[in-house]
Tab-separated table of C-alpha atoms in Angstrom:
chain	number	residue	atom	x	y	z
A	24	MET	CA	47.005	87.496	115.972
A	25	PRO	CA	48.631	86.941	112.243
A	26	SER	CA	52.338	86.140	112.174
A	27	ARG	CA	52.648	88.912	109.577
A	28	HIS	CA	52.409	91.538	112.677
A	29	HIS	CA	55.434	89.829	114.273
A	30	PRO	CA	58.097	89.438	111.589
A	31	ASP	CA	60.668	89.447	114.793
A	32	LEU	CA	58.741	86.639	116.816
A	33	ALA	CA	57.939	84.599	113.826
A	34	THR	CA	61.454	84.838	112.782
A	35	MET	CA	62.773	83.852	116.227
A	36	ILE	CA	60.259	80.619	116.015
A	37	ARG	CA	61.179	79.462	112.778
A	38	LEU	CA	64.916	79.544	113.831
A	39	ARG	CA	64.414	77.711	117.372
A	40	ARG	CA	62.267	74.755	115.449
A	41	ALA	CA	64.971	74.903	112.869
A	42	ILE	CA	67.443	74.671	115.063
A	43	GLY	CA	65.497	71.832	117.202
A	44	SER	CA	64.860	69.852	113.802
A	45	ILE	CA	68.296	69.479	112.829
A	46	GLY	CA	69.603	68.334	115.988
A	47	LEU	CA	66.937	65.626	115.885
A	48	GLY	CA	67.605	64.394	112.392
A	49	LEU	CA	71.043	64.461	112.226
A	50	PRO	CA	71.313	60.833	113.794
A	51	VAL	CA	68.431	59.710	111.580
A	52	ALA	CA	69.979	61.526	108.403
A	53	LEU	CA	73.372	59.440	109.001
A	54	LEU	CA	72.016	56.314	110.024
A	55	ILE	CA	69.988	56.520	106.821
A	56	GLY	CA	72.743	57.551	104.860
A	57	THR	CA	74.378	54.539	105.673
A	58	MET	CA	71.711	52.499	104.085
A	59	LEU	CA	71.472	54.612	100.818
A	60	VAL	CA	75.426	54.520	99.957
A	61	ASP	CA	76.048	51.194	101.486
A	62	MET	CA	78.987	51.952	103.962
A	63	PRO	CA	80.056	50.400	107.187
A	64	MET	CA	78.603	52.173	110.240
A	65	GLU	CA	80.926	54.476	112.166
A	66	ASN	CA	81.201	54.564	116.189
A	67	SER	CA	80.493	58.401	116.678
A	68	ILE	CA	79.181	60.981	114.608
A	69	SER	CA	81.831	62.382	114.565
A	70	GLU	CA	83.489	59.823	112.771
A	71	PHE	CA	81.277	60.162	109.709
A	72	PHE	CA	83.535	63.529	108.374
A	73	PHE	CA	85.870	60.502	106.929
A	74	SER	CA	83.041	58.889	104.975
A	75	PRO	CA	80.813	59.649	102.585
A	76	LEU	CA	78.395	61.480	104.670
A	77	ARG	CA	80.948	64.292	105.236
A	78	ASP	CA	78.930	66.904	103.629
A	79	VAL	CA	75.619	65.955	105.806
A	80	PHE	CA	78.096	65.771	109.375
A	81	ILE	CA	79.562	69.168	108.210
A	82	ALA	CA	75.816	70.869	107.015
A	83	ALA	CA	74.320	70.169	110.108
A	84	ALA	CA	77.172	71.458	112.417
A	85	ALA	CA	77.636	74.709	110.275
A	86	GLY	CA	73.880	75.238	110.282
A	87	VAL	CA	73.209	74.673	113.962
A	88	GLY	CA	76.458	76.992	114.699
A	89	LEU	CA	75.872	79.547	112.828
A	90	PHE	CA	71.930	79.832	114.174
A	91	LEU	CA	73.348	79.453	117.700
A	92	LEU	CA	75.562	82.380	117.060
A	93	ALA	CA	72.752	84.479	115.284
A	94	TYR	CA	70.328	83.547	118.134
A	95	GLU	CA	69.592	86.647	120.603
A	96	GLY	CA	67.348	85.482	123.150
A	97	TYR	CA	66.406	87.451	125.857
A	98	PRO	CA	68.224	90.404	126.928
A	99	ALA	CA	70.052	90.355	129.857
A	100	ARG	CA	68.711	91.241	132.894
A	101	ASP	CA	71.178	93.516	135.403
A	102	ARG	CA	74.489	92.214	136.378
A	103	GLU	CA	73.702	88.954	134.772
A	104	TRP	CA	76.047	86.707	133.235
A	105	LEU	CA	74.187	83.322	132.116
A	106	THR	CA	72.126	84.562	129.293
A	107	ASP	CA	71.027	83.820	126.197
A	108	ARG	CA	73.006	85.522	124.018
A	109	ARG	CA	76.257	84.272	125.727
A	110	VAL	CA	75.534	80.630	125.697
A	111	SER	CA	74.279	80.259	122.691
A	112	GLY	CA	77.397	82.062	121.661
A	113	ILE	CA	79.842	79.483	123.241
A	114	ALA	CA	77.801	76.436	122.057
A	115	GLY	CA	78.064	77.884	118.130
A	116	ALA	CA	81.636	78.834	118.229
A	117	SER	CA	82.216	75.461	119.359
A	118	VAL	CA	80.271	73.509	117.109
A	119	LEU	CA	81.976	75.066	114.584
A	120	VAL	CA	85.031	74.041	116.027
A	121	MET	CA	84.135	70.569	116.788
A	122	ALA	CA	83.780	70.661	112.925
A	123	ALA	CA	86.263	72.152	111.151
A	124	ILE	CA	88.844	70.415	113.255
A	125	PRO	CA	87.728	66.658	112.966
A	126	ALA	CA	88.602	63.533	115.575
A	127	HIS	CA	91.958	62.041	114.421
A	128	CYS	CA	91.448	59.589	111.719
A	129	THR	CA	93.019	55.938	112.560
A	130	ARG	CA	92.207	54.541	109.327
A	131	ASP	CA	95.079	53.649	107.027
A	132	THR	CA	93.181	55.486	104.013
A	133	CYS	CA	90.768	58.582	105.348
A	134	TYR	CA	87.913	59.854	103.480
A	135	GLN	CA	89.729	62.286	100.371
A	136	PRO	CA	90.798	65.490	100.953
A	137	LEU	CA	91.666	65.906	104.267
A	138	ALA	CA	90.123	69.056	105.952
A	139	MET	CA	92.865	72.026	106.241
A	140	PHE	CA	93.171	71.664	109.923
A	141	ASP	CA	93.881	67.767	109.688
A	142	GLN	CA	96.945	68.568	107.406
A	143	LEU	CA	98.050	71.379	110.064
A	144	ILE	CA	97.679	69.867	113.084
A	145	THR	CA	100.482	67.271	113.260
A	146	SER	CA	99.788	65.946	116.722
A	147	ALA	CA	97.067	63.344	116.937
A	148	VAL	CA	97.406	64.003	120.973
A	149	LEU	CA	96.336	67.745	120.214
A	150	GLN	CA	94.425	67.197	117.570
A	151	SER	CA	91.698	64.820	119.345
A	152	ALA	CA	91.609	67.323	122.466
A	153	LEU	CA	90.698	70.139	120.347
A	154	HIS	CA	87.996	68.088	119.346
A	155	MET	CA	86.406	66.422	122.022
A	156	GLY	CA	86.853	69.660	123.941
A	157	ALA	CA	84.944	71.792	121.548
A	158	ALA	CA	82.429	68.626	121.514
A	159	GLY	CA	82.411	68.657	125.060
A	160	ILE	CA	81.396	72.530	125.497
A	161	PHE	CA	78.710	72.428	122.966
A	162	LEU	CA	76.789	69.694	124.466
A	163	ILE	CA	77.259	71.360	128.050
A	164	SER	CA	76.004	74.684	126.807
A	165	LEU	CA	72.942	73.174	125.170
A	166	GLY	CA	72.657	71.602	128.705
A	167	VAL	CA	72.782	74.689	130.325
A	168	MET	CA	70.660	76.239	127.959
A	169	SER	CA	67.886	73.626	128.746
A	170	GLN	CA	68.229	73.282	132.294
A	171	ASN	CA	69.066	77.184	133.536
A	172	LEU	CA	67.810	79.370	130.368
A	173	PHE	CA	64.434	77.668	128.956
A	174	THR	CA	63.118	77.311	132.795
A	175	ARG	CA	62.752	80.949	133.644
A	176	CYS	CA	59.676	82.818	134.320
A	177	THR	CA	59.060	86.203	133.341
A	178	MET	CA	55.989	86.150	135.260
A	179	PRO	CA	54.883	86.063	139.217
A	180	GLN	CA	53.522	82.655	139.192
A	181	LYS	CA	53.996	79.662	137.038
A	182	THR	CA	51.332	78.315	134.956
A	183	ARG	CA	50.594	74.684	134.898
A	184	HIS	CA	51.895	74.524	131.656
A	185	LYS	CA	54.600	76.208	132.282
A	186	GLN	CA	55.354	74.178	135.057
A	187	ARG	CA	55.178	70.830	132.920
A	188	ARG	CA	57.104	72.513	130.121
A	189	ASN	CA	60.023	73.189	132.772
A	190	THR	CA	59.863	69.408	133.935
A	191	CYS	CA	60.508	68.385	130.514
A	192	TYR	CA	63.650	71.081	129.782
A	193	ARG	CA	65.490	69.818	133.234
A	194	MET	CA	64.788	66.175	131.633
A	195	PHE	CA	66.401	66.877	128.422
A	196	GLY	CA	69.158	69.042	130.433
A	197	TRP	CA	70.084	65.580	133.078
A	198	MET	CA	69.729	63.741	129.375
A	199	ILE	CA	72.559	65.802	127.874
A	200	TYR	CA	74.403	66.269	131.243
A	201	ALA	CA	74.298	62.088	131.476
A	202	MET	CA	75.460	61.037	127.815
A	203	VAL	CA	78.692	63.425	128.243
A	204	ALA	CA	79.230	62.389	131.523
A	205	LEU	CA	79.190	58.784	130.276
A	206	ILE	CA	81.293	59.609	127.064
A	207	GLY	CA	84.014	61.160	129.051
A	208	VAL	CA	84.356	58.676	131.939
A	209	MET	CA	84.566	55.470	129.108
A	210	LYS	CA	87.024	57.571	126.851
A	211	LEU	CA	89.028	58.845	129.941
A	212	GLY	CA	88.582	55.986	132.106
A	213	PHE	CA	87.851	53.216	130.782
A	214	SER	CA	89.365	53.586	126.902
A	215	GLU	CA	89.564	49.922	126.007
A	216	ILE	CA	86.091	49.022	126.987
A	217	GLY	CA	84.965	51.963	125.466
A	218	ARG	CA	86.552	50.406	122.118
A	219	GLU	CA	85.086	47.435	123.371
A	220	TRP	CA	81.406	49.188	123.099
A	221	ASP	CA	82.132	51.039	120.005
A	222	ASN	CA	83.021	48.035	117.782
A	223	ALA	CA	80.049	45.761	119.362
A	224	TRP	CA	77.047	48.477	119.100
A	225	HIS	CA	78.801	51.541	118.329
A	226	PHE	CA	78.056	52.522	122.233
A	227	THR	CA	79.618	56.952	121.258
A	228	PHE	CA	77.394	56.872	118.312
A	229	TRP	CA	74.084	56.485	120.275
A	230	ALA	CA	75.562	57.827	123.423
A	231	GLU	CA	75.786	61.251	121.239
A	232	SER	CA	72.402	60.730	119.064
A	233	LEU	CA	70.475	60.474	122.875
A	234	ALA	CA	72.157	63.975	123.683
A	235	LEU	CA	70.821	65.598	120.350
A	236	TRP	CA	67.540	64.278	120.412
A	237	ALA	CA	67.004	65.767	124.160
A	238	PHE	CA	68.787	68.956	122.735
A	239	GLY	CA	66.311	69.263	119.180
A	240	LEU	CA	63.434	67.955	121.488
A	241	SER	CA	63.786	70.727	123.747
A	242	TRP	CA	64.391	73.261	120.951
A	243	LEU	CA	61.656	72.414	118.997
A	244	MET	CA	59.540	72.826	122.602
A	245	LYS	CA	60.884	76.354	123.023
A	246	GLY	CA	59.577	76.859	119.458
A	247	GLU	CA	56.111	75.560	120.490
A	248	VAL	CA	56.004	73.510	117.618
A	249	LEU	CA	52.929	71.541	118.258
A	250	HIS	CA	51.310	75.173	118.561
A	251	ASP	CA	51.042	76.923	114.730
A	252	THR	CA	49.629	80.390	116.104
A	253	LEU	CA	51.569	83.303	117.792
A	254	PRO	CA	49.581	84.248	120.136
A	255	TYR	CA	49.365	80.822	121.905
A	256	PHE	CA	53.460	81.432	121.385
A	257	TYR	CA	53.214	84.890	122.916
A	258	GLU	CA	51.334	83.948	126.143
A	259	ALA	CA	53.987	80.865	126.532
A	260	GLU	CA	56.753	83.254	126.023
A	261	THR	CA	55.747	85.378	128.849
A	262	GLU	CA	55.432	82.550	131.098
């Protein structure tokens, strides 16, 4: 069935693919950017805010945030709280907060001009807590989507195709949870070791990248990126 007969469905497909592509491409774009502008590698994705690649980081975060805020998903069932709309809204709002309130800059000279909230928030502890808290909520929300929402089925019995997709969704969700837990443990419980790992091989950047790649692949699979026809997508969505 031609896509022009399903404008809303076609828009939802493109939206899912766009979200997934940004998540998958951001770490790669930052890595390529460090080579193009001949700058040192940052220890985390958030620290690229204080680099010449600030625009790349902000554009990706804003794009994902706005897409997630606009994402409708499936209507809520009776007395259902954990819905596509609510979880995607939380994820979208949190990533926008994360982008607006940067991680506290510990360098002698930070990339100018400083962000508004970087100047308004005078407490380094509060700024770091707000940024890290928003980042954590964002990633955990992505894990919930992959684990609990993308695996739902409207058919009485799951097909083999749906079962395989659900296995992948759960793997992506567990990857996101594992990276969030690992970053949290190293930042809060073993901060000295965490700093050593960051200085040695940019541990936080790679852990965040793994979480973003799992997020991106999950949304690309949800957008049926390997299948171009809407009839196939429609059938897959009703599973």
